[in-house]
Coordinates of C-alpha atoms and ligand atoms in Angstrom, one line a residue:
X1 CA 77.1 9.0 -4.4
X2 CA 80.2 7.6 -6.0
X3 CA 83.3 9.5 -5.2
X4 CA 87.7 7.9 -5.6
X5 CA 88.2 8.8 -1.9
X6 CA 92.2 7.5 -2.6
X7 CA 93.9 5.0 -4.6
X8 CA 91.1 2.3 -6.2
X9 CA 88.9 3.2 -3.1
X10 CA 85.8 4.4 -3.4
X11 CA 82.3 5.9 -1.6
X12 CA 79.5 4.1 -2.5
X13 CA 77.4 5.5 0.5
X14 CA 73.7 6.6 0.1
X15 CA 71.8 9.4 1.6
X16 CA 68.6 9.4 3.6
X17 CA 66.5 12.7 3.6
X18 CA 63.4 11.0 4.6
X19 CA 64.2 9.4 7.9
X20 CA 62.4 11.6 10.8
X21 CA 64.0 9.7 13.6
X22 CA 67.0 7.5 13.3
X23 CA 66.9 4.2 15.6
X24 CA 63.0 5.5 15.9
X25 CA 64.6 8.0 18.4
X26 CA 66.5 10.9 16.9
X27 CA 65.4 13.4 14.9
X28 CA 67.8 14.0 11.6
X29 CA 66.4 17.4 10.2
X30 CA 69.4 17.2 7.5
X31 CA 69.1 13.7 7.0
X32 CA 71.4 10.8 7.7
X33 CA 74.1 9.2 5.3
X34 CA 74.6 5.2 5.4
X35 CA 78.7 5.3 4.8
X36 CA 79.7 2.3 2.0
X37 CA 83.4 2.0 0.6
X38 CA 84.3 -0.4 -2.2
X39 CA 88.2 -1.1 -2.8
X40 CA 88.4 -2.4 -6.1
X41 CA 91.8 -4.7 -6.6
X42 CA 93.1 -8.0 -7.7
X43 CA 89.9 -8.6 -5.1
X44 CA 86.8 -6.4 -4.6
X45 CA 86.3 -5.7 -1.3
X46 CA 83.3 -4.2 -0.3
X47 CA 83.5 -2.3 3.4
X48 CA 80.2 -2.0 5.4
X49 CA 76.6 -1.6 3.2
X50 CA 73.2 0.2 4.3
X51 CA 70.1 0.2 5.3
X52 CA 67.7 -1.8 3.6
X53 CA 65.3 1.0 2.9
X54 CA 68.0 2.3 0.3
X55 CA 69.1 -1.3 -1.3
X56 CA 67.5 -0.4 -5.3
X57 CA 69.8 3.2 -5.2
X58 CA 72.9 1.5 -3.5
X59 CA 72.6 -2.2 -5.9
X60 CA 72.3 0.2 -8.8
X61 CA 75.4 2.4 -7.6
X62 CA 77.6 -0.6 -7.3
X63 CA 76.7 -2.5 -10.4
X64 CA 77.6 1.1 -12.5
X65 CA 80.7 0.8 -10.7
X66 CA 81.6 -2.8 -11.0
X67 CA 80.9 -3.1 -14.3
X68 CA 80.5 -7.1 -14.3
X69 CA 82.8 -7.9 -11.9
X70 CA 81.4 -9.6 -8.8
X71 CA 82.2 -8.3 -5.1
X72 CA 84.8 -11.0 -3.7
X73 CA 84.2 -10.1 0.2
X74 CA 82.2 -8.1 2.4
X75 CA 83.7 -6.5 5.3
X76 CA 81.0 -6.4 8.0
X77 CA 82.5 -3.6 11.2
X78 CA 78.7 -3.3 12.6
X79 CA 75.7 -5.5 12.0
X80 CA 73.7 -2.6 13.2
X81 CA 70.8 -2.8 10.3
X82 CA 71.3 0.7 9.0
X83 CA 74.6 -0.9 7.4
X84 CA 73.9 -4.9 7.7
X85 CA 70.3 -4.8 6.0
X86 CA 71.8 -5.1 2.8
X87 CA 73.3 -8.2 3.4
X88 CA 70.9 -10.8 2.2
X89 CA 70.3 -8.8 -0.9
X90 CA 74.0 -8.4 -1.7
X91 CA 74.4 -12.4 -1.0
X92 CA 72.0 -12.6 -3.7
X93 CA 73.4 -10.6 -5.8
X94 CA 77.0 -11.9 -5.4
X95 CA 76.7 -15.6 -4.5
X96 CA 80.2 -16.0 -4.0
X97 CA 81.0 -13.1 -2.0
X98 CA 83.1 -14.1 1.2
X99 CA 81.3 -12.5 4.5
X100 CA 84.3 -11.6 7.0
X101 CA 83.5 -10.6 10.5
X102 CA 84.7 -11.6 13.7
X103 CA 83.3 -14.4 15.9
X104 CA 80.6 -11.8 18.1
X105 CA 79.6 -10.7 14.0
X106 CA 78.6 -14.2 12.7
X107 CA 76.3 -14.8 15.8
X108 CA 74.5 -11.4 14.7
X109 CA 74.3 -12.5 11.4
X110 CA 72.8 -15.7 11.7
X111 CA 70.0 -14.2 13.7
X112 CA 69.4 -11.2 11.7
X113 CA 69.4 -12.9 7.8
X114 CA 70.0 -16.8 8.7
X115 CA 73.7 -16.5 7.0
X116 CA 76.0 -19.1 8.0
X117 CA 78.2 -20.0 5.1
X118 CA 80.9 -18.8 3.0
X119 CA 82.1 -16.7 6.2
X120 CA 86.1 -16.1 6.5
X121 CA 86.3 -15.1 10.6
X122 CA 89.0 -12.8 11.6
X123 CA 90.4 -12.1 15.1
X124 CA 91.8 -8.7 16.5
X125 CA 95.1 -7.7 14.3
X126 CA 94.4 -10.5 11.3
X127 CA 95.3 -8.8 8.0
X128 CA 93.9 -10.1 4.1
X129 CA 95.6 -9.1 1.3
X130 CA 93.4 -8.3 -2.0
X131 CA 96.0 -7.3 -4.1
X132 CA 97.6 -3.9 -3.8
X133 CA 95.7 -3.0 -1.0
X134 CA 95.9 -5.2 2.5
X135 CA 93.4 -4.8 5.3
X136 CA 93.9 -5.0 9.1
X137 CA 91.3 -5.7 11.7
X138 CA 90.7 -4.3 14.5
X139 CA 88.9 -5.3 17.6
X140 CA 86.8 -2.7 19.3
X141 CA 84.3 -4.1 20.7
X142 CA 81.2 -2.0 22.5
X143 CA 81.7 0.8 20.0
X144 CA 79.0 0.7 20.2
X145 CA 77.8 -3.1 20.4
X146 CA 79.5 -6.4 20.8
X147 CA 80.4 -7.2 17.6
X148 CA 82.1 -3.4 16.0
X149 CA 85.5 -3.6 14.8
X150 CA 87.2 -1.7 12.1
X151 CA 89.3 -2.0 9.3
X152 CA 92.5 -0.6 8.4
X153 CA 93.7 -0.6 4.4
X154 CA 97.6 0.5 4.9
X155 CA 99.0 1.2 1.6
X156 CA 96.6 4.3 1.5
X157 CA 96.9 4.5 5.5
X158 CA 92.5 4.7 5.4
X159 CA 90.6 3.6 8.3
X160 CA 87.0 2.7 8.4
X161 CA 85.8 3.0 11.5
X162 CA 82.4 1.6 11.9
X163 CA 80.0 4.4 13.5
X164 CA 83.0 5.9 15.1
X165 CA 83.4 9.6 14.5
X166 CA 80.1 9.4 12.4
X167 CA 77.6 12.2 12.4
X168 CA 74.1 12.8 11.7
X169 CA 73.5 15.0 8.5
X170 CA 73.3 13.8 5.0
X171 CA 76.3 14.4 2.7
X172 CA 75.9 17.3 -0.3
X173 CA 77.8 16.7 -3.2
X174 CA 80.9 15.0 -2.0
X175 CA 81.9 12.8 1.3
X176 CA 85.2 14.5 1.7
X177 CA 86.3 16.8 4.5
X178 CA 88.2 19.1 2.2
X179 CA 85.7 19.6 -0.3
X180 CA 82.8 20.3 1.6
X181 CA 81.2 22.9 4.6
X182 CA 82.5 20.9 7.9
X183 CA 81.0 23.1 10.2
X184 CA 77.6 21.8 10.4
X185 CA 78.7 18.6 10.6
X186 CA 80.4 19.0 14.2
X187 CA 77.6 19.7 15.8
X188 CA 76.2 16.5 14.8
X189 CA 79.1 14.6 15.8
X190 CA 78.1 15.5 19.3
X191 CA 75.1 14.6 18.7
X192 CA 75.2 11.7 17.1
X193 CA 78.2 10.6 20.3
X194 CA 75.7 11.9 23.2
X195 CA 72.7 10.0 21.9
X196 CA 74.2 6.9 20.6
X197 CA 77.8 5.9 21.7
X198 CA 78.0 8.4 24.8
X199 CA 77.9 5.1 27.4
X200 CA 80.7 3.5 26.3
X201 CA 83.3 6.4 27.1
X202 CA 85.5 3.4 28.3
X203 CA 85.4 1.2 25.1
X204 CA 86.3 4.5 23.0
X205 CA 88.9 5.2 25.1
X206 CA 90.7 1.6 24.2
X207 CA 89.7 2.1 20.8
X208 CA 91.6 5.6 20.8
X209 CA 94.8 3.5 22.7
X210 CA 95.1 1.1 19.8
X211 CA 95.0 3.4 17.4
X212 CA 97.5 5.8 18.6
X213 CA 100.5 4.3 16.7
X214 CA 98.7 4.2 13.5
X215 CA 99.0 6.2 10.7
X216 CA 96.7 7.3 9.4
X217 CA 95.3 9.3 6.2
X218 CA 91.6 9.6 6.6
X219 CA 89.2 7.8 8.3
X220 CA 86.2 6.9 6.9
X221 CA 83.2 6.3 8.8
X222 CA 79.6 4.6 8.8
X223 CA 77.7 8.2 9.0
X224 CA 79.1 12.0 8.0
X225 CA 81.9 13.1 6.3
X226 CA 85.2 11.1 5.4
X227 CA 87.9 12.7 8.1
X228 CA 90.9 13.6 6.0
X229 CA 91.9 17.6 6.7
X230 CA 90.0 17.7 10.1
X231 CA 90.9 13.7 11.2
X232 CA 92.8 14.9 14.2
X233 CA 90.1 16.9 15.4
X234 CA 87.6 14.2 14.7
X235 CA 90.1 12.3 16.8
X236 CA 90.3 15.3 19.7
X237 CA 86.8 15.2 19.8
X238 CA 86.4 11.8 20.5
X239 CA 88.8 11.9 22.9
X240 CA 87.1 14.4 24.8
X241 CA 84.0 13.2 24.8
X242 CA 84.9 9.8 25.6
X243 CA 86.7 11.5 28.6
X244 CA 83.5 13.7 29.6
X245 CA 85.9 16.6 29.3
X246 CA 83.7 19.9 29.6
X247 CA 84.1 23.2 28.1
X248 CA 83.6 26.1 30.0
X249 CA 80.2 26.7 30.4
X250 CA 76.6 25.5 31.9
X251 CA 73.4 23.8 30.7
X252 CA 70.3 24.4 33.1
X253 CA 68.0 22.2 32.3
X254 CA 64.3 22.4 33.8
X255 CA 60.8 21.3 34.1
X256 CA 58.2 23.1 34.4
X257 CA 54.4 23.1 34.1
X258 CA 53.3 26.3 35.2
X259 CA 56.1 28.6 34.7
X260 CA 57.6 28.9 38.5
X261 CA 60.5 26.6 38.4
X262 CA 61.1 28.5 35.0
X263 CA 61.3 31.5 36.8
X264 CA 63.9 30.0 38.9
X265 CA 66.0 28.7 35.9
X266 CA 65.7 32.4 34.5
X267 CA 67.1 33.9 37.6
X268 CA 69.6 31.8 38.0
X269 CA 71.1 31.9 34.7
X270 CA 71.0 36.3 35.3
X271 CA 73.3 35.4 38.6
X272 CA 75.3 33.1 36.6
X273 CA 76.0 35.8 33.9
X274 CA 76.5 37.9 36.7
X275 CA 79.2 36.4 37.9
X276 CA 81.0 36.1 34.6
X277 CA 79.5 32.7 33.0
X278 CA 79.4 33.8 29.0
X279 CA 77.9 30.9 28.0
X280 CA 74.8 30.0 29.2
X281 CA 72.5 26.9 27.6
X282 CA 69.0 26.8 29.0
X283 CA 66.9 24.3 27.9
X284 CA 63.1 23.5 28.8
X285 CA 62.9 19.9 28.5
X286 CA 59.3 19.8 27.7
X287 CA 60.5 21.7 24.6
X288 CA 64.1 20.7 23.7
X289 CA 64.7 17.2 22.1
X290 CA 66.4 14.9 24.3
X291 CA 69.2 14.2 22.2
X292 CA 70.2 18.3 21.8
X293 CA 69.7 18.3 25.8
X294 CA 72.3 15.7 26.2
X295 CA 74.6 17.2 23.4
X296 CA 74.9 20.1 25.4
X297 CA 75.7 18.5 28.6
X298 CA 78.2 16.7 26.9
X299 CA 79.8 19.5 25.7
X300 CA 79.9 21.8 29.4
X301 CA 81.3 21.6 32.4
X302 CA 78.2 23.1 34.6
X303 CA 74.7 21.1 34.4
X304 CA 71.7 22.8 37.0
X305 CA 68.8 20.8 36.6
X306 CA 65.5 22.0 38.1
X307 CA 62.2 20.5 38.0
X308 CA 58.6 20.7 40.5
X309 CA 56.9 17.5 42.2
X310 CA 54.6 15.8 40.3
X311 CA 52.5 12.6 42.1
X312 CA 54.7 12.5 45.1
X313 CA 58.0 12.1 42.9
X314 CA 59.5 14.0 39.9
X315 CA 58.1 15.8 37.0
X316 CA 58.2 12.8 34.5
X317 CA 60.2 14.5 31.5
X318 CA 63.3 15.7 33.9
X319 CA 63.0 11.5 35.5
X320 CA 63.2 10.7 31.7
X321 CA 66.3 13.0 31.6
X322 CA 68.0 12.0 34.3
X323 CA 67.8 7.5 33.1
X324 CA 69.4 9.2 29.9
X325 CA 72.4 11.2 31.7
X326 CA 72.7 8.1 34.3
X327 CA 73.0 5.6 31.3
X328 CA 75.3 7.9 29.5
X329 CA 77.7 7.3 33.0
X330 CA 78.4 11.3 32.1
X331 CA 81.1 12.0 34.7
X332 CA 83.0 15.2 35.8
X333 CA 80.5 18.2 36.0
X334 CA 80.2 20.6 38.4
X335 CA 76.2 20.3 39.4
X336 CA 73.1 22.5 40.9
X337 CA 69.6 21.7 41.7
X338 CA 66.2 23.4 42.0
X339 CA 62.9 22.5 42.4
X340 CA 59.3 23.9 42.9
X341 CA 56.5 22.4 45.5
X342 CA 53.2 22.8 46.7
X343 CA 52.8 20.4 49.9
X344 CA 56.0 17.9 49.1
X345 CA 59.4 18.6 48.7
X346 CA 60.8 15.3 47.6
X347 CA 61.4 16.5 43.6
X348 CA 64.5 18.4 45.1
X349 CA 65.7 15.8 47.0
X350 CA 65.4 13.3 44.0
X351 CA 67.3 15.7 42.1
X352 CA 70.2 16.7 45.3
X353 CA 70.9 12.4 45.5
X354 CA 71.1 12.2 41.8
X355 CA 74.0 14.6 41.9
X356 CA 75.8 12.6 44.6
X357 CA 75.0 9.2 43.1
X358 CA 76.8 10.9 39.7
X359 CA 79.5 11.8 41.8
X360 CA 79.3 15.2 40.9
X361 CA 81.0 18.5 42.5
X362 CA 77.7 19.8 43.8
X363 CA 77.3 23.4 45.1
X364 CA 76.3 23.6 48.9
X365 CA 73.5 25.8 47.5
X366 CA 70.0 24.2 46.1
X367 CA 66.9 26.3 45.7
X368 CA 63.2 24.4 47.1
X369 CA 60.5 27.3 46.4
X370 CA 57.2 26.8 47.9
X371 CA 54.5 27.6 45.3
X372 CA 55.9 31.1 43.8
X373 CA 58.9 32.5 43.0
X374 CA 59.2 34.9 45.5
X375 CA 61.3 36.7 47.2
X376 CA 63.1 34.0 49.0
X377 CA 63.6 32.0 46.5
X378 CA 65.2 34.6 44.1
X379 CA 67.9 35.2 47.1
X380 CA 67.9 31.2 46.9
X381 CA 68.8 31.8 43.3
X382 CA 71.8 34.3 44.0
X383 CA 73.3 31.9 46.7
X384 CA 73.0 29.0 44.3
X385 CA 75.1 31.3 41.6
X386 CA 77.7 32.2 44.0
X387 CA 78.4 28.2 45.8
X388 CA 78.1 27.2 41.7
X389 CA 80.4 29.8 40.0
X390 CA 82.8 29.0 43.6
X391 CA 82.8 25.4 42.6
X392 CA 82.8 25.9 38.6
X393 CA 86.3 28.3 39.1
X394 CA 87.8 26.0 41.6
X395 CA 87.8 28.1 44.3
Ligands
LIG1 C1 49.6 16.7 38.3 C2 50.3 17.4 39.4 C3 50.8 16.7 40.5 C4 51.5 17.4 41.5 N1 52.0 16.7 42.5 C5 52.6 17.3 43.6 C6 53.0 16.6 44.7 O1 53.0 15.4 44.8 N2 53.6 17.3 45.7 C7 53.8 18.7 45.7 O2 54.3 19.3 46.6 N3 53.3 19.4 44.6 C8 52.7 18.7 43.6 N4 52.2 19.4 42.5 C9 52.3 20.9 42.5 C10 53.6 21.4 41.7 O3 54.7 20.8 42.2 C11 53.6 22.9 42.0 O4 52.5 23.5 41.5 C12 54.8 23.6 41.4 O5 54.9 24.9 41.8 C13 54.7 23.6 39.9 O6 55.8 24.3 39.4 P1 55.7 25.0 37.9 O7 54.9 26.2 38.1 O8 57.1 25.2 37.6 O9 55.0 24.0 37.0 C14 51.6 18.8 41.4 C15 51.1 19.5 40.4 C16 50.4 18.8 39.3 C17 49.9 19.6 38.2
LIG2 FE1 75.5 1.6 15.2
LIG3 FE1 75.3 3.3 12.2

């Protein structure tokens, strides 16, 4: 798709509808666009690329758009591959073209495509100057790698910010904010943050600092729509994930393999409602995809997690969920457990020291059924509610 995004600047991004699961991991049901911007001046400049899967639609794209004229440099923010792939084919086509990156970026890129030469490097707050247009780079490293920075074009006050504030979901029709349906898109910016950037809450956070004082017009990132209307709430959004800010409201998450720690998470979420919680997220995690799972717990406050023994230890998917919250470092939620046994009641235990080792505000209240969900364990269920909603409205 070619679309003027502001003066001389344009989207030269491609979609991908056929990708099942981006980084092999993530399912993309509505696709996944690879975010390419080309500033054409005194200088071409050509910010981030894509994926080598698309090279033939995105080499076409730019040649229309060129029209003879060579690209003079290309602006590398992330060597991830689904935006560096098409560097050795655009070195190719454009033997000249300077490579600019910073010094973490050239180390990346001589192991990825064997491309030392004809590289310009630039620190944290170096500027280049194609003409009208003048570009300012910024360091932000662990945004998610080593190596991410952006760049910052100040005559049209644009910002391309690497995979920040990028979603999952291929563009329709136009990249803009303003001319398009938004609303899907948020969603996916959750997503895409939970799954893929969600560990480095502190690296976003500096990233946000530095660019408090700058103004800016849109920002245009690697994946999703360009931010121009809704750019401070891409920016709130950030900032609240990046903070592990919750909104009112709990995820209960469980395992279950026989339907009786299901019955807890059932009866639980009744006492919740009970008690006034409106929004309620259940999720079986033998069911719900890993990367919706953690969306949600990004997004609320409250997080139950339940699961039964299995082999003297936890039921595997919940373990599997637990290394992903505990990599994500997700901080600040208000926490319950439950579990189901048969002879060994170590799965709730697992599950109580997880919530301490996250540092959570856990209720006094966990429910350990033997066997059944009987009626013990459903008053279990009601005393859980109660500590949890205490805990959950601060009392
Ligand atoms: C493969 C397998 C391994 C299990 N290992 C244990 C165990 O080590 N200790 C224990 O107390 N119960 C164990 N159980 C029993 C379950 O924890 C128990 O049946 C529980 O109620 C299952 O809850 P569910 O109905 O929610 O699946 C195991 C069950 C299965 C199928
Ligand atoms: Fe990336
Ligand atoms: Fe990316």
């Amino acid at each position: 798709m070619i679309h003027e995004i502001a003066s001389d600047i344009y989207y030269v991004g491609i979609n991908n509808r056929s990708k099942e699961l981006f980084e092999s991991l993530w399912p993309v049901p509505s696709g996944v666009s690879y975010n390419s911007y080309l500033i054409l001046d005194e200088k071409v400049a050509l910010v981030d690329a894509c994926d080598l899967n698309m090279i033939q639609e995105y080499a076409d794209q730019l040649e229309n758009l060129l029209n003879g004229r060579p690209v003079d440099y290309l602006i590398i923010n992330h060597m991830e591959p689904d935006h560096s792939g098409a560097i050795k084919m655009l070195r190719q086509m454009y033997p000249d073209m300077k490579i600019i990156g910073n010094l973490k970026t050239f180390g990346m890129l001589k192991g990825f495509y064997s491309i030392e030469d004809n590289l310009h490097q630039v620190a944290d707050g170096d500027t280049l100057t194609l003409g009208k247009h003048t570009l300012r780079f910024i360091l932000t490293p662990m945004l998610h790698w080593p190596e991410t920075m952006m760049t910052y074009e100040s005559t049209t006050e644009t910002l391309f910010s690497g995979d920040a504030f990028g979603c999952f979901g291929a563009l329709n029709g136009n990249p803009v904010d303003k001319n398009i349906d938004t609303t899907p898109y948020w969603d996916e910016m959750r997503r895409y943050y939970a799954a893929i950037v969600g560990k480095y809450g502190i690296p976003v956070q500096t990233a946000l600092k530095k660019l408090k004082d700058i103004p800016l017009s849109r920002i245009c990132s690697t994946h999703g729509p360009v931010w121009e209307e809704q750019l401070a709430d891409a920016i709130a959004a950030y900032d609240r994930y990046s903070r592990y800010e919750g909104e009112d409201g709990v995820v209960i998450a469980y395992g279950s393999m026989y339907g009786n720690t299901g019955q807890l998470a059932e009866k639980i979420a009744e006492q919740l409602s009970r008690r006034g919680v409106k929004k309620i997220i259940i999720h079986n995690v033998s069911v719900s995809e890993p990367s919706q799972i953690l969306s949600d717990i990004f997004r609320y406050k409250g997080l139950i997690l339940g699961a039964p023994v299995y082999n003297n230890a936890l039921f595997p998917k919940m373990e599997s969920l637990l290394m992903d919250i505990r990599s994500r470092q997700i901080a600040n939620r208000v926490y319950a457990c439950f579990g189901s046994y048969v002879w060994t009641r170590n799965a709730l235990n697992r599950l109580s020291e997880f919530g301490n080792e996250m540092k959570w505000k856990s209720a006094t209240v966990h429910v350990c059924q033997e066997c059944s969900c009987d009626l013990r364990s459903q008053d279990g269920c009601v005393q859980l509610a109660s500590s949890f909603t205490d805990l959950l409205n601060g009392e």
